[in-house]
Amino acid sequence: VFPRVTAHRGSRIGLTNFSPFAAMPLLVHGRLLGVLAVDNSRSHKIISKRDLDSLESFGNNAAIVIANSVALKETETEVLKRTKELEEKNAALRQLDKRKDDFVNYVSHELRTPLTSLIGYSKLLLTRQLPDAQRTNSISIIAREAERLKCMIDDLLDLSKMEEGKIDLKKVPTNLYQLCGEVIGVMRPQAEGKKIRLGIVGDQIPAYLEIDK
């Protein structure tokens, strides 16, 4: 129950039942939401006790309605805030999943090349008597592709960096024709097995690209 507060115009607020002016605070759980006031000074009608009871009842209901409206607005604002935060987190998770999928697909595809080279050159060394220079070159390719395979597996296992978005690309200037020559060397056993000749056509003008090593 709220206290009834009335006042004569121009005087301090006091308790009285003989005034054309009445006011009461709109309180809910001790929280002041506003003041409800009635002014009959123009009509010079005195506000009766019955009028004050009606004003108090209306004020109590108005305070509850206002409080509920404010609480609903605050709840809606909080829900919108939480919804936005969840959407942002979901978007980040979807992006992370996409990066994982792309990375796994890339590594799965790239693993085949060094594995194929290792198998091809190993069979070549086991089944043929090669000149020393060719034998040494084949062993070098096996060692290089084994190191490349190790790096790929390390990257695949180190998913914590990917979750934090900290996968660093080690870009270095690379001679394009030298790179093509290395690729041809790696693929040569498979190509020869299918009677395919591999080579570089055209002038070998130095060209460099920045690629991840």
PDB file of N, CA, C and O in Angstrom, residues 44-114:
ATOM      1  N   HIS A  44     -11.738  24.227  -8.621  1.00  0.00           N
ATOM      2  CA  HIS A  44     -11.868  24.452  -7.181  1.00  0.00           C
ATOM      3  C   HIS A  44     -12.607  23.311  -6.489  1.00  0.00           C
ATOM      4  O   HIS A  44     -13.200  23.491  -5.423  1.00  0.00           O
ATOM      5  N   LYS A  45     -12.586  22.114  -7.120  1.00  0.00           N
ATOM      6  CA  LYS A  45     -13.227  20.952  -6.514  1.00  0.00           C
ATOM      7  C   LYS A  45     -12.262  20.314  -5.536  1.00  0.00           C
ATOM      8  O   LYS A  45     -11.134  19.997  -5.871  1.00  0.00           O
ATOM      9  N   ILE A  46     -12.710  20.140  -4.338  1.00  0.00           N
ATOM     10  CA  ILE A  46     -11.881  19.518  -3.312  1.00  0.00           C
ATOM     11  C   ILE A  46     -11.834  18.020  -3.556  1.00  0.00           C
ATOM     12  O   ILE A  46     -12.854  17.383  -3.834  1.00  0.00           O
ATOM     13  N   ILE A  47     -10.660  17.492  -3.459  1.00  0.00           N
ATOM     14  CA  ILE A  47     -10.478  16.039  -3.629  1.00  0.00           C
ATOM     15  C   ILE A  47     -10.881  15.349  -2.348  1.00  0.00           C
ATOM     16  O   ILE A  47     -10.325  15.613  -1.268  1.00  0.00           O
ATOM     17  N   SER A  48     -11.841  14.450  -2.470  1.00  0.00           N
ATOM     18  CA  SER A  48     -12.376  13.774  -1.294  1.00  0.00           C
ATOM     19  C   SER A  48     -11.552  12.531  -0.955  1.00  0.00           C
ATOM     20  O   SER A  48     -10.659  12.130  -1.700  1.00  0.00           O
ATOM     21  N   LYS A  49     -11.860  11.932   0.187  1.00  0.00           N
ATOM     22  CA  LYS A  49     -11.183  10.698   0.589  1.00  0.00           C
ATOM     23  C   LYS A  49     -11.466   9.597  -0.420  1.00  0.00           C
ATOM     24  O   LYS A  49     -10.580   8.787  -0.735  1.00  0.00           O
ATOM     25  N   ARG A  50     -12.664   9.580  -0.954  1.00  0.00           N
ATOM     26  CA  ARG A  50     -12.991   8.559  -1.969  1.00  0.00           C
ATOM     27  C   ARG A  50     -12.137   8.763  -3.216  1.00  0.00           C
ATOM     28  O   ARG A  50     -11.658   7.800  -3.815  1.00  0.00           O
ATOM     29  N   ASP A  51     -11.950  10.056  -3.572  1.00  0.00           N
ATOM     30  CA  ASP A  51     -11.084  10.343  -4.719  1.00  0.00           C
ATOM     31  C   ASP A  51      -9.651   9.872  -4.452  1.00  0.00           C
ATOM     32  O   ASP A  51      -8.981   9.327  -5.339  1.00  0.00           O
ATOM     33  N   LEU A  52      -9.186  10.105  -3.229  1.00  0.00           N
ATOM     34  CA  LEU A  52      -7.832   9.673  -2.882  1.00  0.00           C
ATOM     35  C   LEU A  52      -7.704   8.154  -2.920  1.00  0.00           C
ATOM     36  O   LEU A  52      -6.675   7.616  -3.356  1.00  0.00           O
ATOM     37  N   ASP A  53      -8.732   7.450  -2.472  1.00  0.00           N
ATOM     38  CA  ASP A  53      -8.699   5.983  -2.516  1.00  0.00           C
ATOM     39  C   ASP A  53      -8.629   5.494  -3.963  1.00  0.00           C
ATOM     40  O   ASP A  53      -7.885   4.554  -4.277  1.00  0.00           O
ATOM     41  N   SER A  54      -9.412   6.140  -4.837  1.00  0.00           N
ATOM     42  CA  SER A  54      -9.391   5.760  -6.256  1.00  0.00           C
ATOM     43  C   SER A  54      -8.019   6.066  -6.870  1.00  0.00           C
ATOM     44  O   SER A  54      -7.485   5.284  -7.655  1.00  0.00           O
ATOM     45  N   LEU A  55      -7.489   7.263  -6.497  1.00  0.00           N
ATOM     46  CA  LEU A  55      -6.169   7.644  -7.014  1.00  0.00           C
ATOM     47  C   LEU A  55      -5.100   6.646  -6.557  1.00  0.00           C
ATOM     48  O   LEU A  55      -4.229   6.246  -7.329  1.00  0.00           O
ATOM     49  N   GLU A  56      -5.205   6.234  -5.287  1.00  0.00           N
ATOM     50  CA  GLU A  56      -4.229   5.280  -4.754  1.00  0.00           C
ATOM     51  C   GLU A  56      -4.340   3.946  -5.474  1.00  0.00           C
ATOM     52  O   GLU A  56      -3.333   3.338  -5.841  1.00  0.00           O
ATOM     53  N   SER A  57      -5.556   3.479  -5.691  1.00  0.00           N
ATOM     54  CA  SER A  57      -5.751   2.208  -6.381  1.00  0.00           C
ATOM     55  C   SER A  57      -5.242   2.272  -7.819  1.00  0.00           C
ATOM     56  O   SER A  57      -4.543   1.367  -8.291  1.00  0.00           O
ATOM     57  N   PHE A  58      -5.587   3.387  -8.492  1.00  0.00           N
ATOM     58  CA  PHE A  58      -5.111   3.556  -9.873  1.00  0.00           C
ATOM     59  C   PHE A  58      -3.583   3.664  -9.913  1.00  0.00           C
ATOM     60  O   PHE A  58      -2.923   3.094 -10.783  1.00  0.00           O
ATOM     61  N   GLY A  59      -3.018   4.394  -8.936  1.00  0.00           N
ATOM     62  CA  GLY A  59      -1.565   4.545  -8.893  1.00  0.00           C
ATOM     63  C   GLY A  59      -0.851   3.232  -8.654  1.00  0.00           C
ATOM     64  O   GLY A  59       0.200   2.960  -9.256  1.00  0.00           O
ATOM     65  N   ASN A  60      -1.416   2.416  -7.752  1.00  0.00           N
ATOM     66  CA  ASN A  60      -0.818   1.102  -7.506  1.00  0.00           C
ATOM     67  C   ASN A  60      -0.785   0.265  -8.778  1.00  0.00           C
ATOM     68  O   ASN A  60       0.242  -0.356  -9.124  1.00  0.00           O
ATOM     69  N   ASN A  61      -1.917   0.228  -9.485  1.00  0.00           N
ATOM     70  CA  ASN A  61      -1.975  -0.553 -10.729  1.00  0.00           C
ATOM     71  C   ASN A  61      -1.056   0.030 -11.801  1.00  0.00           C
ATOM     72  O   ASN A  61      -0.381  -0.708 -12.533  1.00  0.00           O
ATOM     73  N   ALA A  62      -1.026   1.374 -11.887  1.00  0.00           N
ATOM     74  CA  ALA A  62      -0.163   2.024 -12.885  1.00  0.00           C
ATOM     75  C   ALA A  62       1.305   1.718 -12.611  1.00  0.00           C
ATOM     76  O   ALA A  62       2.095   1.468 -13.532  1.00  0.00           O
ATOM     77  N   ALA A  63       1.683   1.727 -11.335  1.00  0.00           N
ATOM     78  CA  ALA A  63       3.074   1.445 -10.974  1.00  0.00           C
ATOM     79  C   ALA A  63       3.468   0.031 -11.389  1.00  0.00           C
ATOM     80  O   ALA A  63       4.561  -0.200 -11.921  1.00  0.00           O
ATOM     81  N   ILE A  64       2.562  -0.912 -11.160  1.00  0.00           N
ATOM     82  CA  ILE A  64       2.839  -2.304 -11.523  1.00  0.00           C
ATOM     83  C   ILE A  64       2.962  -2.447 -13.046  1.00  0.00           C
ATOM     84  O   ILE A  64       3.864  -3.116 -13.554  1.00  0.00           O
ATOM     85  N   VAL A  65       2.047  -1.792 -13.774  1.00  0.00           N
ATOM     86  CA  VAL A  65       2.086  -1.859 -15.245  1.00  0.00           C
ATOM     87  C   VAL A  65       3.383  -1.249 -15.769  1.00  0.00           C
ATOM     88  O   VAL A  65       4.040  -1.808 -16.654  1.00  0.00           O
ATOM     89  N   ILE A  66       3.762  -0.093 -15.239  1.00  0.00           N
ATOM     90  CA  ILE A  66       5.002   0.572 -15.679  1.00  0.00           C
ATOM     91  C   ILE A  66       6.209  -0.298 -15.358  1.00  0.00           C
ATOM     92  O   ILE A  66       7.112  -0.466 -16.189  1.00  0.00           O
ATOM     93  N   ALA A  67       6.227  -0.861 -14.145  1.00  0.00           N
ATOM     94  CA  ALA A  67       7.353  -1.708 -13.746  1.00  0.00           C
ATOM     95  C   ALA A  67       7.469  -2.924 -14.652  1.00  0.00           C
ATOM     96  O   ALA A  67       8.569  -3.308 -15.081  1.00  0.00           O
ATOM     97  N   ASN A  68       6.325  -3.543 -14.958  1.00  0.00           N
ATOM     98  CA  ASN A  68       6.341  -4.705 -15.852  1.00  0.00           C
ATOM     99  C   ASN A  68       6.804  -4.327 -17.256  1.00  0.00           C
ATOM    100  O   ASN A  68       7.532  -5.078 -17.912  1.00  0.00           O
ATOM    101  N   SER A  69       6.370  -3.144 -17.709  1.00  0.00           N
ATOM    102  CA  SER A  69       6.772  -2.690 -19.040  1.00  0.00           C
ATOM    103  C   SER A  69       8.278  -2.441 -19.096  1.00  0.00           C
ATOM    104  O   SER A  69       8.946  -2.825 -20.065  1.00  0.00           O
ATOM    105  N   VAL A  70       8.801  -1.799 -18.039  1.00  0.00           N
ATOM    106  CA  VAL A  70      10.246  -1.545 -17.982  1.00  0.00           C
ATOM    107  C   VAL A  70      11.014  -2.859 -17.922  1.00  0.00           C
ATOM    108  O   VAL A  70      12.029  -3.035 -18.608  1.00  0.00           O
ATOM    109  N   ALA A  71      10.528  -3.797 -17.091  1.00  0.00           N
ATOM    110  CA  ALA A  71      11.198  -5.090 -16.962  1.00  0.00           C
ATOM    111  C   ALA A  71      11.172  -5.855 -18.284  1.00  0.00           C
ATOM    112  O   ALA A  71      12.156  -6.492 -18.673  1.00  0.00           O
ATOM    113  N   LEU A  72      10.027  -5.767 -18.986  1.00  0.00           N
ATOM    114  CA  LEU A  72       9.918  -6.443 -20.286  1.00  0.00           C
ATOM    115  C   LEU A  72      10.885  -5.846 -21.287  1.00  0.00           C
ATOM    116  O   LEU A  72      11.552  -6.582 -22.046  1.00  0.00           O
ATOM    117  N   LYS A  73      10.986  -4.504 -21.290  1.00  0.00           N
ATOM    118  CA  LYS A  73      11.914  -3.842 -22.206  1.00  0.00           C
ATOM    119  C   LYS A  73      13.353  -4.227 -21.895  1.00  0.00           C
ATOM    120  O   LYS A  73      14.155  -4.502 -22.810  1.00  0.00           O
ATOM    121  N   GLU A  74      13.688  -4.263 -20.605  1.00  0.00           N
ATOM    122  CA  GLU A  74      15.044  -4.652 -20.215  1.00  0.00           C
ATOM    123  C   GLU A  74      15.320  -6.107 -20.599  1.00  0.00           C
ATOM    124  O   GLU A  74      16.430  -6.443 -21.044  1.00  0.00           O
ATOM    125  N   THR A  75      14.302  -6.964 -20.438  1.00  0.00           N
ATOM    126  CA  THR A  75      14.460  -8.379 -20.807  1.00  0.00           C
ATOM    127  C   THR A  75      14.657  -8.526 -22.309  1.00  0.00           C
ATOM    128  O   THR A  75      15.512  -9.295 -22.767  1.00  0.00           O
ATOM    129  N   GLU A  76      13.854  -7.789 -23.086  1.00  0.00           N
ATOM    130  CA  GLU A  76      13.990  -7.838 -24.548  1.00  0.00           C
ATOM    131  C   GLU A  76      15.375  -7.371 -24.980  1.00  0.00           C
ATOM    132  O   GLU A  76      15.994  -7.971 -25.862  1.00  0.00           O
ATOM    133  N   THR A  77      15.856  -6.295 -24.335  1.00  0.00           N
ATOM    134  CA  THR A  77      17.201  -5.788 -24.665  1.00  0.00           C
ATOM    135  C   THR A  77      18.266  -6.822 -24.346  1.00  0.00           C
ATOM    136  O   THR A  77      19.197  -7.053 -25.131  1.00  0.00           O
ATOM    137  N   GLU A  78      18.136  -7.471 -23.194  1.00  0.00           N
ATOM    138  CA  GLU A  78      19.110  -8.489 -22.802  1.00  0.00           C
ATOM    139  C   GLU A  78      19.051  -9.703 -23.724  1.00  0.00           C
ATOM    140  O   GLU A  78      20.091 -10.265 -24.098  1.00  0.00           O
ATOM    141  N   VAL A  79      17.819 -10.078 -24.107  1.00  0.00           N
ATOM    142  CA  VAL A  79      17.664 -11.215 -25.027  1.00  0.00           C
ATOM    143  C   VAL A  79      18.309 -10.903 -26.372  1.00  0.00           C
ATOM    144  O   VAL A  79      19.006 -11.744 -26.957  1.00  0.00           O
ATOM    145  N   LEU A  80      18.084  -9.692 -26.875  1.00  0.00           N
ATOM    146  CA  LEU A  80      18.697  -9.287 -28.142  1.00  0.00           C
ATOM    147  C   LEU A  80      20.215  -9.289 -28.046  1.00  0.00           C
ATOM    148  O   LEU A  80      20.912  -9.723 -28.978  1.00  0.00           O
ATOM    149  N   LYS A  81      20.729  -8.815 -26.907  1.00  0.00           N
ATOM    150  CA  LYS A  81      22.179  -8.792 -26.702  1.00  0.00           C
ATOM    151  C   LYS A  81      22.736 -10.206 -26.687  1.00  0.00           C
ATOM    152  O   LYS A  81      23.734 -10.507 -27.358  1.00  0.00           O
ATOM    153  N   ARG A  82      22.084 -11.098 -25.924  1.00  0.00           N
ATOM    154  CA  ARG A  82      22.557 -12.485 -25.841  1.00  0.00           C
ATOM    155  C   ARG A  82      22.422 -13.194 -27.182  1.00  0.00           C
ATOM    156  O   ARG A  82      23.280 -14.004 -27.555  1.00  0.00           O
ATOM    157  N   THR A  83      21.338 -12.893 -27.897  1.00  0.00           N
ATOM    158  CA  THR A  83      21.136 -13.515 -29.206  1.00  0.00           C
ATOM    159  C   THR A  83      22.237 -13.107 -30.171  1.00  0.00           C
ATOM    160  O   THR A  83      22.778 -13.935 -30.915  1.00  0.00           O
ATOM    161  N   LYS A  84      22.589 -11.824 -30.146  1.00  0.00           N
ATOM    162  CA  LYS A  84      23.671 -11.338 -31.015  1.00  0.00           C
ATOM    163  C   LYS A  84      24.994 -12.002 -30.656  1.00  0.00           C
ATOM    164  O   LYS A  84      25.770 -12.399 -31.541  1.00  0.00           O
ATOM    165  N   GLU A  85      25.263 -12.135 -29.342  1.00  0.00           N
ATOM    166  CA  GLU A  85      26.504 -12.786 -28.907  1.00  0.00           C
ATOM    167  C   GLU A  85      26.544 -14.238 -29.369  1.00  0.00           C
ATOM    168  O   GLU A  85      27.589 -14.729 -29.828  1.00  0.00           O
ATOM    169  N   LEU A  86      25.401 -14.943 -29.252  1.00  0.00           N
ATOM    170  CA  LEU A  86      25.348 -16.339 -29.685  1.00  0.00           C
ATOM    171  C   LEU A  86      25.535 -16.455 -31.197  1.00  0.00           C
ATOM    172  O   LEU A  86      26.220 -17.367 -31.677  1.00  0.00           O
ATOM    173  N   GLU A  87      24.920 -15.536 -31.940  1.00  0.00           N
ATOM    174  CA  GLU A  87      25.081 -15.556 -33.401  1.00  0.00           C
ATOM    175  C   GLU A  87      26.531 -15.331 -33.791  1.00  0.00           C
ATOM    176  O   GLU A  87      27.044 -15.979 -34.702  1.00  0.00           O
ATOM    177  N   GLU A  88      27.201 -14.403 -33.092  1.00  0.00           N
ATOM    178  CA  GLU A  88      28.613 -14.143 -33.386  1.00  0.00           C
ATOM    179  C   GLU A  88      29.473 -15.356 -33.051  1.00  0.00           C
ATOM    180  O   GLU A  88      30.391 -15.707 -33.805  1.00  0.00           O
ATOM    181  N   LYS A  89      29.181 -16.011 -31.911  1.00  0.00           N
ATOM    182  CA  LYS A  89      29.938 -17.207 -31.537  1.00  0.00           C
ATOM    183  C   LYS A  89      29.682 -18.347 -32.520  1.00  0.00           C
ATOM    184  O   LYS A  89      30.607 -19.077 -32.890  1.00  0.00           O
ATOM    185  N   ASN A  90      28.421 -18.494 -32.942  1.00  0.00           N
ATOM    186  CA  ASN A  90      28.103 -19.544 -33.915  1.00  0.00           C
ATOM    187  C   ASN A  90      28.791 -19.289 -35.249  1.00  0.00           C
ATOM    188  O   ASN A  90      29.269 -20.223 -35.902  1.00  0.00           O
ATOM    189  N   ALA A  91      28.823 -18.016 -35.656  1.00  0.00           N
ATOM    190  CA  ALA A  91      29.503 -17.671 -36.907  1.00  0.00           C
ATOM    191  C   ALA A  91      30.992 -17.983 -36.806  1.00  0.00           C
ATOM    192  O   ALA A  91      31.602 -18.490 -37.755  1.00  0.00           O
ATOM    193  N   ALA A  92      31.583 -17.676 -35.633  1.00  0.00           N
ATOM    194  CA  ALA A  92      33.005 -17.969 -35.438  1.00  0.00           C
ATOM    195  C   ALA A  92      33.260 -19.474 -35.460  1.00  0.00           C
ATOM    196  O   ALA A  92      34.257 -19.936 -36.032  1.00  0.00           O
ATOM    197  N   LEU A  93      32.351 -20.244 -34.852  1.00  0.00           N
ATOM    198  CA  LEU A  93      32.501 -21.699 -34.854  1.00  0.00           C
ATOM    199  C   LEU A  93      32.356 -22.275 -36.255  1.00  0.00           C
ATOM    200  O   LEU A  93      33.101 -23.185 -36.642  1.00  0.00           O
ATOM    201  N   ARG A  94      31.397 -21.715 -37.027  1.00  0.00           N
ATOM    202  CA  ARG A  94      31.231 -22.189 -38.406  1.00  0.00           C
ATOM    203  C   ARG A  94      32.471 -21.874 -39.237  1.00  0.00           C
ATOM    204  O   ARG A  94      32.906 -22.693 -40.066  1.00  0.00           O
ATOM    205  N   GLN A  95      33.034 -20.685 -39.021  1.00  0.00           N
ATOM    206  CA  GLN A  95      34.250 -20.312 -39.743  1.00  0.00           C
ATOM    207  C   GLN A  95      35.409 -21.216 -39.356  1.00  0.00           C
ATOM    208  O   GLN A  95      36.217 -21.616 -40.213  1.00  0.00           O
ATOM    209  N   LEU A  96      35.490 -21.537 -38.058  1.00  0.00           N
ATOM    210  CA  LEU A  96      36.547 -22.433 -37.589  1.00  0.00           C
ATOM    211  C   LEU A  96      36.382 -23.823 -38.190  1.00  0.00           C
ATOM    212  O   LEU A  96      37.361 -24.437 -38.629  1.00  0.00           O
ATOM    213  N   ASP A  97      35.145 -24.321 -38.217  1.00  0.00           N
ATOM    214  CA  ASP A  97      34.893 -25.635 -38.820  1.00  0.00           C
ATOM    215  C   ASP A  97      35.258 -25.636 -40.302  1.00  0.00           C
ATOM    216  O   ASP A  97      35.800 -26.625 -40.814  1.00  0.00           O
ATOM    217  N   LYS A  98      34.951 -24.537 -40.975  1.00  0.00           N
ATOM    218  CA  LYS A  98      35.282 -24.451 -42.392  1.00  0.00           C
ATOM    219  C   LYS A  98      36.798 -24.482 -42.596  1.00  0.00           C
ATOM    220  O   LYS A  98      37.305 -25.150 -43.503  1.00  0.00           O
ATOM    221  N   ARG A  99      37.523 -23.715 -41.740  1.00  0.00           N
ATOM    222  CA  ARG A  99      38.980 -23.715 -41.858  1.00  0.00           C
ATOM    223  C   ARG A  99      39.549 -25.100 -41.595  1.00  0.00           C
ATOM    224  O   ARG A  99      40.496 -25.534 -42.267  1.00  0.00           O
ATOM    225  N   LYS A 100      38.971 -25.803 -40.624  1.00  0.00           N
ATOM    226  CA  LYS A 100      39.431 -27.163 -40.333  1.00  0.00           C
ATOM    227  C   LYS A 100      39.192 -28.077 -41.524  1.00  0.00           C
ATOM    228  O   LYS A 100      40.077 -28.849 -41.922  1.00  0.00           O
ATOM    229  N   ASP A 101      37.974 -27.993 -42.070  1.00  0.00           N
ATOM    230  CA  ASP A 101      37.640 -28.848 -43.213  1.00  0.00           C
ATOM    231  C   ASP A 101      38.550 -28.551 -44.402  1.00  0.00           C
ATOM    232  O   ASP A 101      39.045 -29.480 -45.063  1.00  0.00           O
ATOM    233  N   ASP A 102      38.740 -27.258 -44.672  1.00  0.00           N
ATOM    234  CA  ASP A 102      39.614 -26.885 -45.788  1.00  0.00           C
ATOM    235  C   ASP A 102      41.041 -27.386 -45.563  1.00  0.00           C
ATOM    236  O   ASP A 102      41.693 -27.882 -46.487  1.00  0.00           O
ATOM    237  N   PHE A 103      41.507 -27.246 -44.337  1.00  0.00           N
ATOM    238  CA  PHE A 103      42.872 -27.664 -44.025  1.00  0.00           C
ATOM    239  C   PHE A 103      43.022 -29.174 -44.153  1.00  0.00           C
ATOM    240  O   PHE A 103      43.992 -29.672 -44.747  1.00  0.00           O
ATOM    241  N   VAL A 104      42.059 -29.913 -43.600  1.00  0.00           N
ATOM    242  CA  VAL A 104      42.127 -31.383 -43.670  1.00  0.00           C
ATOM    243  C   VAL A 104      42.036 -31.848 -45.114  1.00  0.00           C
ATOM    244  O   VAL A 104      42.769 -32.763 -45.542  1.00  0.00           O
ATOM    245  N   ASN A 105      41.145 -31.228 -45.892  1.00  0.00           N
ATOM    246  CA  ASN A 105      41.030 -31.606 -47.309  1.00  0.00           C
ATOM    247  C   ASN A 105      42.322 -31.308 -48.061  1.00  0.00           C
ATOM    248  O   ASN A 105      42.765 -32.111 -48.897  1.00  0.00           O
ATOM    249  N   TYR A 106      42.919 -30.159 -47.748  1.00  0.00           N
ATOM    250  CA  TYR A 106      44.174 -29.786 -48.414  1.00  0.00           C
ATOM    251  C   TYR A 106      45.280 -30.781 -48.070  1.00  0.00           C
ATOM    252  O   TYR A 106      45.986 -31.280 -48.957  1.00  0.00           O
ATOM    253  N   VAL A 107      45.422 -31.067 -46.771  1.00  0.00           N
ATOM    254  CA  VAL A 107      46.483 -31.981 -46.352  1.00  0.00           C
ATOM    255  C   VAL A 107      46.239 -33.389 -46.889  1.00  0.00           C
ATOM    256  O   VAL A 107      47.172 -34.058 -47.340  1.00  0.00           O
ATOM    257  N   SER A 108      44.981 -33.833 -46.861  1.00  0.00           N
ATOM    258  CA  SER A 108      44.674 -35.171 -47.373  1.00  0.00           C
ATOM    259  C   SER A 108      45.063 -35.299 -48.836  1.00  0.00           C
ATOM    260  O   SER A 108      45.602 -36.323 -49.272  1.00  0.00           O
ATOM    261  N   HIS A 109      44.793 -34.241 -49.595  1.00  0.00           N
ATOM    262  CA  HIS A 109      45.154 -34.255 -51.015  1.00  0.00           C
ATOM    263  C   HIS A 109      46.667 -34.193 -51.198  1.00  0.00           C
ATOM    264  O   HIS A 109      47.253 -34.927 -52.008  1.00  0.00           O
ATOM    265  N   GLU A 110      47.313 -33.307 -50.422  1.00  0.00           N
ATOM    266  CA  GLU A 110      48.748 -33.122 -50.575  1.00  0.00           C
ATOM    267  C   GLU A 110      49.564 -34.306 -50.064  1.00  0.00           C
ATOM    268  O   GLU A 110      50.694 -34.518 -50.504  1.00  0.00           O
ATOM    269  N   LEU A 111      49.015 -35.092 -49.133  1.00  0.00           N
ATOM    270  CA  LEU A 111      49.743 -36.255 -48.614  1.00  0.00           C
ATOM    271  C   LEU A 111      50.001 -37.290 -49.705  1.00  0.00           C
ATOM    272  O   LEU A 111      50.979 -38.049 -49.637  1.00  0.00           O
ATOM    273  N   ARG A 112      49.137 -37.328 -50.686  1.00  0.00           N
ATOM    274  CA  ARG A 112      49.275 -38.354 -51.728  1.00  0.00           C
ATOM    275  C   ARG A 112      50.549 -38.158 -52.551  1.00  0.00           C
ATOM    276  O   ARG A 112      51.179 -39.134 -52.967  1.00  0.00           O
ATOM    277  N   THR A 113      50.925 -36.907 -52.782  1.00  0.00           N
ATOM    278  CA  THR A 113      52.098 -36.655 -53.631  1.00  0.00           C
ATOM    279  C   THR A 113      53.385 -37.185 -53.017  1.00  0.00           C
ATOM    280  O   THR A 113      54.104 -37.961 -53.667  1.00  0.00           O
ATOM    281  N   PRO A 114      53.729 -36.814 -51.762  1.00  0.00           N
ATOM    282  CA  PRO A 114      54.962 -37.380 -51.198  1.00  0.00           C
ATOM    283  C   PRO A 114      54.894 -38.882 -50.993  1.00  0.00           C
ATOM    284  O   PRO A 114      55.894 -39.586 -51.184  1.00  0.00           O
TER     285      PRO A 114
END
